[in-house]
Tab-separated table of C-alpha atoms and ligand atoms in Angstrom:
chain	number	residue	atom	x	y	z
E	1	MET	CA	-192.619	-40.189	-53.058
E	2	THR	CA	-195.004	-43.148	-53.255
E	3	LEU	CA	-194.460	-46.611	-51.785
E	4	ARG	CA	-195.865	-48.492	-54.782
E	5	ASP	CA	-193.238	-50.835	-56.318
E	6	GLN	CA	-190.597	-49.628	-53.854
E	7	HIS	CA	-188.309	-51.989	-51.946
E	8	VAL	CA	-188.947	-51.148	-48.282
E	9	PHE	CA	-186.377	-52.796	-45.989
E	10	ILE	CA	-187.320	-52.807	-42.301
E	11	THR	CA	-185.106	-53.842	-39.384
E	12	GLY	CA	-187.143	-54.979	-36.389
E	13	GLY	CA	-189.849	-55.899	-38.869
E	14	SER	CA	-191.140	-58.983	-37.045
E	15	SER	CA	-192.944	-57.161	-34.243
E	16	GLY	CA	-194.665	-53.990	-33.033
E	17	ILE	CA	-194.053	-50.782	-34.990
E	18	GLY	CA	-191.739	-52.422	-37.555
E	19	LEU	CA	-194.276	-55.167	-38.343
E	20	GLU	CA	-197.058	-52.624	-38.737
E	21	LEU	CA	-194.875	-50.484	-41.016
E	22	GLY	CA	-194.296	-53.613	-43.108
E	23	ARG	CA	-198.001	-54.387	-43.303
E	24	GLN	CA	-198.959	-50.853	-44.331
E	25	ALA	CA	-196.099	-50.561	-46.833
E	26	ALA	CA	-197.113	-53.899	-48.392
E	27	ALA	CA	-200.745	-52.746	-48.539
E	28	ALA	CA	-199.518	-49.653	-50.422
E	29	GLY	CA	-197.877	-51.904	-53.035
E	30	ALA	CA	-194.291	-52.042	-51.733
E	31	ARG	CA	-191.974	-55.036	-51.892
E	32	VAL	CA	-191.109	-55.557	-48.250
E	33	SER	CA	-188.081	-57.070	-46.506
E	34	LEU	CA	-188.166	-57.801	-42.779
E	35	VAL	CA	-185.109	-58.349	-40.568
E	36	ALA	CA	-185.005	-59.556	-36.960
E	37	ARG	CA	-183.201	-62.302	-35.051
E	38	ASP	CA	-185.900	-64.897	-34.321
E	39	PRO	CA	-186.736	-66.835	-37.542
E	40	ALA	CA	-190.033	-68.143	-36.150
E	41	ARG	CA	-191.336	-64.626	-35.399
E	42	LEU	CA	-190.142	-63.514	-38.847
E	43	ALA	CA	-192.064	-66.335	-40.515
E	44	ALA	CA	-195.192	-65.434	-38.533
E	45	ALA	CA	-194.793	-61.748	-39.489
E	46	ARG	CA	-194.454	-62.647	-43.178
E	47	ALA	CA	-197.576	-64.821	-43.018
E	48	ALA	CA	-199.520	-62.086	-41.184
E	49	ILE	CA	-198.597	-59.444	-43.771
E	50	ARG	CA	-199.402	-61.711	-46.703
E	51	ALA	CA	-202.750	-62.621	-45.142
E	52	ALA	CA	-203.600	-58.960	-44.462
E	53	VAL	CA	-202.932	-57.722	-47.992
E	54	PRO	CA	-205.561	-58.698	-50.584
E	55	GLY	CA	-203.876	-60.751	-53.314
E	56	GLY	CA	-200.855	-61.430	-51.060
E	57	ALA	CA	-197.660	-59.406	-50.851
E	58	GLU	CA	-194.011	-59.831	-51.758
E	59	VAL	CA	-192.320	-60.272	-48.393
E	60	VAL	CA	-188.733	-61.410	-47.892
E	61	THR	CA	-187.384	-62.208	-44.419
E	62	ALA	CA	-183.806	-62.486	-43.184
E	63	SER	CA	-182.585	-63.378	-39.733
E	64	ALA	CA	-179.792	-61.106	-38.462
E	65	ASP	CA	-178.598	-59.308	-35.363
E	66	VAL	CA	-178.388	-55.639	-36.398
E	67	ALA	CA	-175.605	-55.111	-33.860
E	68	VAL	CA	-173.327	-57.399	-35.888
E	69	GLU	CA	-172.310	-55.579	-39.070
E	70	ALA	CA	-171.598	-58.715	-41.124
E	71	GLU	CA	-175.028	-60.146	-40.263
E	72	ILE	CA	-177.043	-57.087	-41.239
E	73	LEU	CA	-174.994	-56.633	-44.435
E	74	GLY	CA	-175.665	-60.295	-45.308
E	75	ALA	CA	-179.396	-59.744	-44.764
E	76	LEU	CA	-179.322	-56.646	-46.991
E	77	GLN	CA	-177.555	-58.525	-49.776
E	78	ALA	CA	-180.005	-61.424	-49.581
E	79	ALA	CA	-183.006	-59.075	-49.696
E	80	GLU	CA	-181.599	-57.007	-52.587
E	81	LYS	CA	-181.012	-60.185	-54.617
E	82	ILE	CA	-184.758	-60.794	-54.557
E	83	HIS	CA	-186.320	-57.324	-54.347
E	84	GLY	CA	-183.634	-55.163	-56.003
E	85	PRO	CA	-181.884	-52.148	-54.449
E	86	VAL	CA	-183.394	-50.770	-51.263
E	87	ASP	CA	-185.531	-47.687	-51.960
E	88	VAL	CA	-186.686	-47.084	-48.379
E	89	LEU	CA	-184.665	-48.178	-45.333
E	90	ILE	CA	-186.511	-48.148	-42.011
E	91	THR	CA	-184.486	-48.944	-38.893
E	92	SER	CA	-186.973	-49.990	-36.230
E	93	ALA	CA	-184.972	-52.707	-34.404
E	94	GLY	CA	-184.442	-51.498	-30.871
E	95	VAL	CA	-184.159	-52.551	-27.258
E	96	ALA	CA	-184.970	-50.804	-23.975
E	97	ARG	CA	-184.187	-51.879	-20.444
E	98	PRO	CA	-185.332	-49.227	-17.964
E	99	GLY	CA	-184.159	-49.144	-14.361
E	100	HIS	CA	-182.130	-47.177	-11.851
E	101	PHE	CA	-178.724	-46.096	-13.162
E	102	ALA	CA	-176.833	-47.615	-10.251
E	103	GLU	CA	-178.433	-51.024	-10.728
E	104	ILE	CA	-177.946	-51.399	-14.488
E	105	PRO	CA	-174.724	-53.173	-15.520
E	106	VAL	CA	-172.440	-51.437	-18.037
E	107	ALA	CA	-173.074	-54.357	-20.417
E	108	VAL	CA	-176.683	-53.170	-20.803
E	109	PHE	CA	-175.512	-49.668	-21.786
E	110	GLU	CA	-173.122	-51.206	-24.320
E	111	ARG	CA	-175.701	-53.565	-25.792
E	112	THR	CA	-178.338	-50.803	-26.028
E	113	MET	CA	-175.943	-48.571	-27.952
E	114	ALA	CA	-174.845	-51.510	-30.135
E	115	VAL	CA	-178.402	-52.381	-31.171
E	116	ASN	CA	-180.096	-48.957	-31.250
E	117	TYR	CA	-177.256	-46.824	-32.614
E	118	PHE	CA	-174.794	-49.097	-34.459
E	119	GLY	CA	-177.662	-51.348	-35.579
E	120	THR	CA	-178.992	-48.258	-37.380
E	121	LEU	CA	-175.629	-46.992	-38.616
E	122	TYR	CA	-174.544	-50.246	-40.334
E	123	PRO	CA	-177.487	-50.525	-42.755
E	124	LEU	CA	-177.424	-46.752	-43.362
E	125	LYS	CA	-173.738	-46.912	-44.323
E	126	ALA	CA	-174.557	-49.779	-46.671
E	127	VAL	CA	-177.509	-48.256	-48.556
E	128	VAL	CA	-176.914	-44.486	-48.651
E	129	PRO	CA	-174.060	-44.480	-51.225
E	130	ALA	CA	-176.143	-46.475	-53.733
E	131	MET	CA	-179.173	-44.249	-53.101
E	132	ARG	CA	-177.015	-41.176	-53.757
E	133	GLN	CA	-175.802	-42.703	-56.991
E	134	ARG	CA	-179.369	-43.336	-58.131
E	135	GLY	CA	-180.373	-39.857	-56.935
E	136	ARG	CA	-183.342	-41.206	-54.978
E	137	GLY	CA	-184.265	-43.016	-51.797
E	138	ALA	CA	-185.410	-42.511	-48.225
E	139	VAL	CA	-183.934	-43.487	-44.878
E	140	VAL	CA	-186.137	-43.549	-41.799
E	141	LEU	CA	-184.698	-43.799	-38.284
E	142	ILE	CA	-187.022	-44.813	-35.459
E	143	SER	CA	-185.906	-42.908	-32.379
E	144	SER	CA	-188.238	-42.274	-29.409
E	145	GLY	CA	-189.730	-39.551	-27.235
E	146	ALA	CA	-186.731	-40.498	-25.077
E	147	GLY	CA	-184.576	-39.169	-27.936
E	148	LEU	CA	-186.013	-35.702	-27.333
E	149	VAL	CA	-185.763	-35.544	-23.566
E	150	GLY	CA	-183.758	-37.644	-21.121
E	151	LEU	CA	-186.317	-39.313	-18.876
E	152	PHE	CA	-185.787	-40.781	-15.415
E	153	GLY	CA	-185.094	-44.542	-15.673
E	154	TYR	CA	-183.851	-44.456	-19.271
E	155	THR	CA	-180.117	-43.904	-18.776
E	156	PRO	CA	-179.093	-46.654	-21.256
E	157	TYR	CA	-181.925	-46.034	-23.745
E	158	ALA	CA	-182.156	-42.214	-23.989
E	159	PRO	CA	-178.521	-41.677	-25.080
E	160	SER	CA	-178.893	-44.318	-27.813
E	161	LYS	CA	-181.982	-42.538	-29.139
E	162	PHE	CA	-180.366	-39.076	-28.777
E	163	ALA	CA	-177.465	-40.467	-30.813
E	164	LEU	CA	-179.895	-41.273	-33.630
E	165	ARG	CA	-181.081	-37.681	-33.552
E	166	GLY	CA	-177.511	-36.402	-33.973
E	167	LEU	CA	-176.905	-38.865	-36.787
E	168	ALA	CA	-180.132	-37.931	-38.589
E	169	GLU	CA	-179.546	-34.190	-38.268
E	170	ALA	CA	-175.954	-34.421	-39.534
E	171	LEU	CA	-176.923	-36.755	-42.383
E	172	ARG	CA	-179.923	-34.617	-43.376
E	173	GLY	CA	-177.622	-31.708	-44.113
E	174	GLU	CA	-175.219	-33.859	-46.137
E	175	LEU	CA	-177.949	-35.456	-48.220
E	176	GLN	CA	-179.726	-32.175	-48.961
E	177	ASP	CA	-180.137	-31.782	-52.756
E	178	THR	CA	-179.106	-35.422	-53.473
E	179	GLY	CA	-182.628	-36.839	-53.883
E	180	VAL	CA	-182.226	-38.958	-50.725
E	181	SER	CA	-184.471	-37.940	-47.830
E	182	VAL	CA	-183.809	-38.493	-44.145
E	183	THR	CA	-186.632	-38.909	-41.644
E	184	ILE	CA	-186.422	-39.401	-37.901
E	185	VAL	CA	-189.443	-40.572	-35.925
E	186	TYR	CA	-189.987	-39.949	-32.213
E	187	PRO	CA	-192.807	-42.347	-31.220
E	188	PRO	CA	-194.614	-41.920	-27.899
E	189	ASP	CA	-195.491	-44.938	-25.691
E	190	THR	CA	-196.868	-47.524	-28.107
E	191	ASP	CA	-198.669	-50.758	-27.271
E	192	THR	CA	-196.080	-53.361	-28.374
E	193	PRO	CA	-194.196	-56.317	-26.854
E	194	GLN	CA	-191.238	-53.982	-26.150
E	195	LEU	CA	-193.366	-51.674	-24.010
E	196	ALA	CA	-194.803	-54.665	-22.119
E	197	GLU	CA	-191.242	-55.824	-21.378
E	198	GLU	CA	-190.142	-52.322	-20.333
E	199	ASN	CA	-193.014	-52.181	-17.854
E	200	LEU	CA	-191.492	-55.162	-16.008
E	201	THR	CA	-188.432	-53.140	-14.902
E	202	LYS	CA	-189.675	-49.515	-15.088
E	203	PRO	CA	-189.042	-47.642	-11.834
E	204	ALA	CA	-192.156	-46.148	-10.195
E	205	GLU	CA	-190.893	-42.658	-11.045
E	206	THR	CA	-190.706	-43.520	-14.762
E	207	LYS	CA	-194.229	-44.961	-14.644
E	208	ALA	CA	-195.483	-41.745	-13.017
E	209	LEU	CA	-193.678	-39.533	-15.541
E	210	THR	CA	-195.033	-41.404	-18.567
E	211	ALA	CA	-198.532	-42.037	-17.175
E	212	GLY	CA	-200.147	-38.918	-18.670
E	213	GLY	CA	-198.714	-39.487	-22.141
E	214	GLY	CA	-201.407	-41.874	-23.373
E	215	LEU	CA	-200.823	-45.053	-25.318
E	216	TRP	CA	-200.613	-45.216	-29.099
E	217	THR	CA	-201.230	-48.253	-31.263
E	218	ALA	CA	-198.470	-49.491	-33.588
E	219	GLU	CA	-201.001	-49.085	-36.404
E	220	ALA	CA	-201.388	-45.332	-35.722
E	221	VAL	CA	-197.626	-44.734	-35.313
E	222	ALA	CA	-196.945	-46.556	-38.592
E	223	ARG	CA	-199.682	-44.614	-40.412
E	224	VAL	CA	-198.338	-41.213	-39.274
E	225	THR	CA	-194.792	-42.350	-40.106
E	226	LEU	CA	-195.487	-43.523	-43.655
E	227	ALA	CA	-197.576	-40.424	-44.404
E	228	GLY	CA	-194.693	-38.213	-43.249
E	229	VAL	CA	-192.084	-40.213	-45.170
E	230	GLN	CA	-194.119	-39.925	-48.370
E	231	ARG	CA	-194.306	-36.150	-47.878
E	232	GLY	CA	-190.517	-36.021	-47.313
E	233	ARG	CA	-190.851	-34.800	-43.702
E	234	PHE	CA	-187.629	-34.719	-41.654
E	235	ALA	CA	-188.941	-35.076	-38.088
E	236	ILE	CA	-192.111	-36.987	-37.232
E	237	THR	CA	-193.570	-36.566	-33.760
E	238	PRO	CA	-196.854	-38.461	-33.417
E	239	GLY	CA	-199.333	-36.542	-31.235
E	240	PHE	CA	-199.518	-33.091	-29.701
E	241	GLN	CA	-197.308	-33.777	-26.681
E	242	LEU	CA	-194.252	-34.939	-28.607
E	243	THR	CA	-194.767	-32.275	-31.258
E	244	ALA	CA	-194.764	-29.594	-28.549
E	245	LEU	CA	-191.770	-31.215	-26.880
E	246	ALA	CA	-189.805	-31.328	-30.130
E	247	TRP	CA	-190.531	-27.683	-30.877
E	248	LEU	CA	-189.939	-26.284	-27.430
E	249	HIS	CA	-186.939	-28.457	-26.663
E	250	SER	CA	-185.098	-27.237	-29.729
E	251	ILE	CA	-186.955	-24.120	-30.689
E	252	LEU	CA	-184.202	-22.951	-32.996
E	253	ALA	CA	-183.643	-26.208	-34.914
E	254	PRO	CA	-185.639	-25.377	-38.084
E	255	VAL	CA	-183.990	-21.944	-38.329
E	256	LEU	CA	-180.578	-23.511	-37.742
E	257	ASN	CA	-181.165	-26.159	-40.430
E	258	TRP	CA	-182.243	-23.453	-42.895
E	259	SER	CA	-179.186	-21.371	-42.116
E	260	PHE	CA	-176.774	-24.372	-42.169
E	261	ASP	CA	-178.149	-25.464	-45.554
E	262	ARG	CA	-177.632	-21.977	-47.018
E	263	VAL	CA	-174.042	-21.844	-45.783
E	264	ALA	CA	-173.323	-25.405	-47.014
E	265	ARG	CA	-174.833	-24.705	-50.449
E	266	ARG	CA	-172.776	-21.526	-50.771
E	267	ALA	CA	-169.570	-23.396	-49.774
E	268	ARG	CA	-170.365	-26.118	-52.332
E	269	ARG	CA	-170.947	-23.502	-55.059
E	270	ASP	CA	-167.706	-21.702	-54.136
E	271	ALA	CA	-165.719	-24.974	-54.170
E	272	ALA	CA	-167.183	-25.898	-57.577
E	273	ALA	CA	-166.330	-22.453	-58.928
E	274	ARG	CA	-162.704	-22.902	-57.855
E	275	LEU	CA	-162.354	-26.162	-59.848
E	276	PRO	CA	-160.188	-25.802	-62.960
F	301	NAP	N1	-193.126	-49.308	-28.033
F	301	NAP	C1	-192.860	-48.069	-27.627
F	301	NAP	O1	-193.481	-47.534	-26.683
F	301	NAP	C2	-191.797	-47.283	-28.334
F	301	NAP	C3	-191.766	-45.894	-28.081
F	301	NAP	C4	-190.782	-45.143	-28.718
F	301	NAP	C5	-189.882	-45.739	-29.572
F	301	NAP	N2	-189.937	-47.082	-29.786
F	301	NAP	C6	-188.936	-47.665	-30.704
F	301	NAP	O2	-189.605	-48.247	-31.794
F	301	NAP	C7	-188.842	-49.349	-32.297
F	301	NAP	C8	-189.729	-50.584	-32.375
F	301	NAP	O3	-190.140	-50.906	-31.052
F	301	NAP	P1	-191.394	-51.828	-30.768
F	301	NAP	O4	-192.031	-51.293	-29.558
F	301	NAP	O5	-192.173	-52.036	-31.992
F	301	NAP	O6	-190.617	-53.169	-30.316
F	301	NAP	P2	-190.940	-54.718	-30.479
F	301	NAP	O7	-192.382	-54.965	-30.733
F	301	NAP	O8	-190.286	-55.374	-29.308
F	301	NAP	O9	-190.095	-55.090	-31.800
F	301	NAP	C9	-188.733	-54.985	-31.814
F	301	NAP	C10	-188.244	-55.635	-33.080
F	301	NAP	O10	-186.816	-55.476	-33.161
F	301	NAP	C11	-186.221	-56.757	-33.323
F	301	NAP	N3	-184.910	-56.721	-32.708
F	301	NAP	C12	-184.580	-56.448	-31.420
F	301	NAP	N4	-183.258	-56.532	-31.242
F	301	NAP	C13	-182.734	-56.842	-32.451
F	301	NAP	C14	-181.423	-57.084	-32.919
F	301	NAP	N5	-180.353	-57.020	-32.105
F	301	NAP	N6	-181.228	-57.382	-34.232
F	301	NAP	C15	-182.295	-57.476	-35.073
F	301	NAP	N7	-183.552	-57.252	-34.688
F	301	NAP	C16	-183.771	-56.956	-33.393
F	301	NAP	C17	-187.188	-57.739	-32.676
F	301	NAP	O11	-187.077	-59.073	-33.157
F	301	NAP	P3	-186.067	-60.151	-32.497
F	301	NAP	O12	-186.181	-59.985	-31.003
F	301	NAP	O13	-186.515	-61.475	-33.016
F	301	NAP	O14	-184.699	-59.791	-32.993
F	301	NAP	C18	-188.513	-57.123	-33.152
F	301	NAP	O15	-188.764	-57.469	-34.494
F	301	NAP	C19	-187.651	-49.512	-31.343
F	301	NAP	O16	-186.515	-48.893	-31.896
F	301	NAP	C20	-188.113	-48.782	-30.089
F	301	NAP	O17	-187.041	-48.293	-29.331
F	301	NAP	C21	-190.880	-47.869	-29.196
């Protein structure tokens, strides 16, 4: 697929990876919608994208908390009124609050799951049926390296990003042969405001464990992501380390997907053959 003339709807689009995805999608000719909570940061993001794209860009913004279903559905409706049905949904809104398990209140675990998991599920539930009806579309879930391996200090964050992996894998199978692609991205440490905030509470052990991983720019993560989405890739793991981790951590996954798809297709054929 190409991004030209597509409506690309991005949660967490006012900062970091989401903002950069918006800029690159707009530069490729997409109509872009950005969602986040802070209206001032959204306005600045819109201005930055329009200034970066020669001739300007069509950018809609909507303020919403993705953890509140009614708010994110309202933002989707407002964006679709202007830009038409969503062709590409990218869920980049996310929060991370590292620390020692014993010291993190349960409320942080709940809020992390609400934003990272349910804040992804709500817009997916809203756009996938229409995409299926049109027989085309792409959904892109931004997980994390912490969605591939549970790292020290990330007890609230890692499960929320693992949950996205389970959701993406289950949905990928269901949407096979419908024209709607599913992509999940596992970014490494990326130089964004979120990472700067994480560093304020990261335990020393977490800092030591992540020290050798290098630091990516949001620009590079967005570039690898959009290239993979346009090629219809399922899993995107920027860099050698996360690619190796993804393969070795679940060495059988591609074979399992292939086998599951064969069984599911056969069951679908059999069920259709039984219809009167
Ligand atoms: N940076 C990294 O090292 C890294 C590594 C792996 C994965 N990731 C993942 O990549 C994604 C983007 O992270 P980033 O580093 O680019 O973060 P960022 O620069 O802090 O941007 C986060 C964006 O999400 C929005 N947001 C946060 N909570 C929200 C909520 N409840 N409702 C709506 N919008 C919300 C923020 O705007 P408001 O605060 O105004 O709402 C902002 O636009 C996240 O899912 C993160 O977990 C990041």
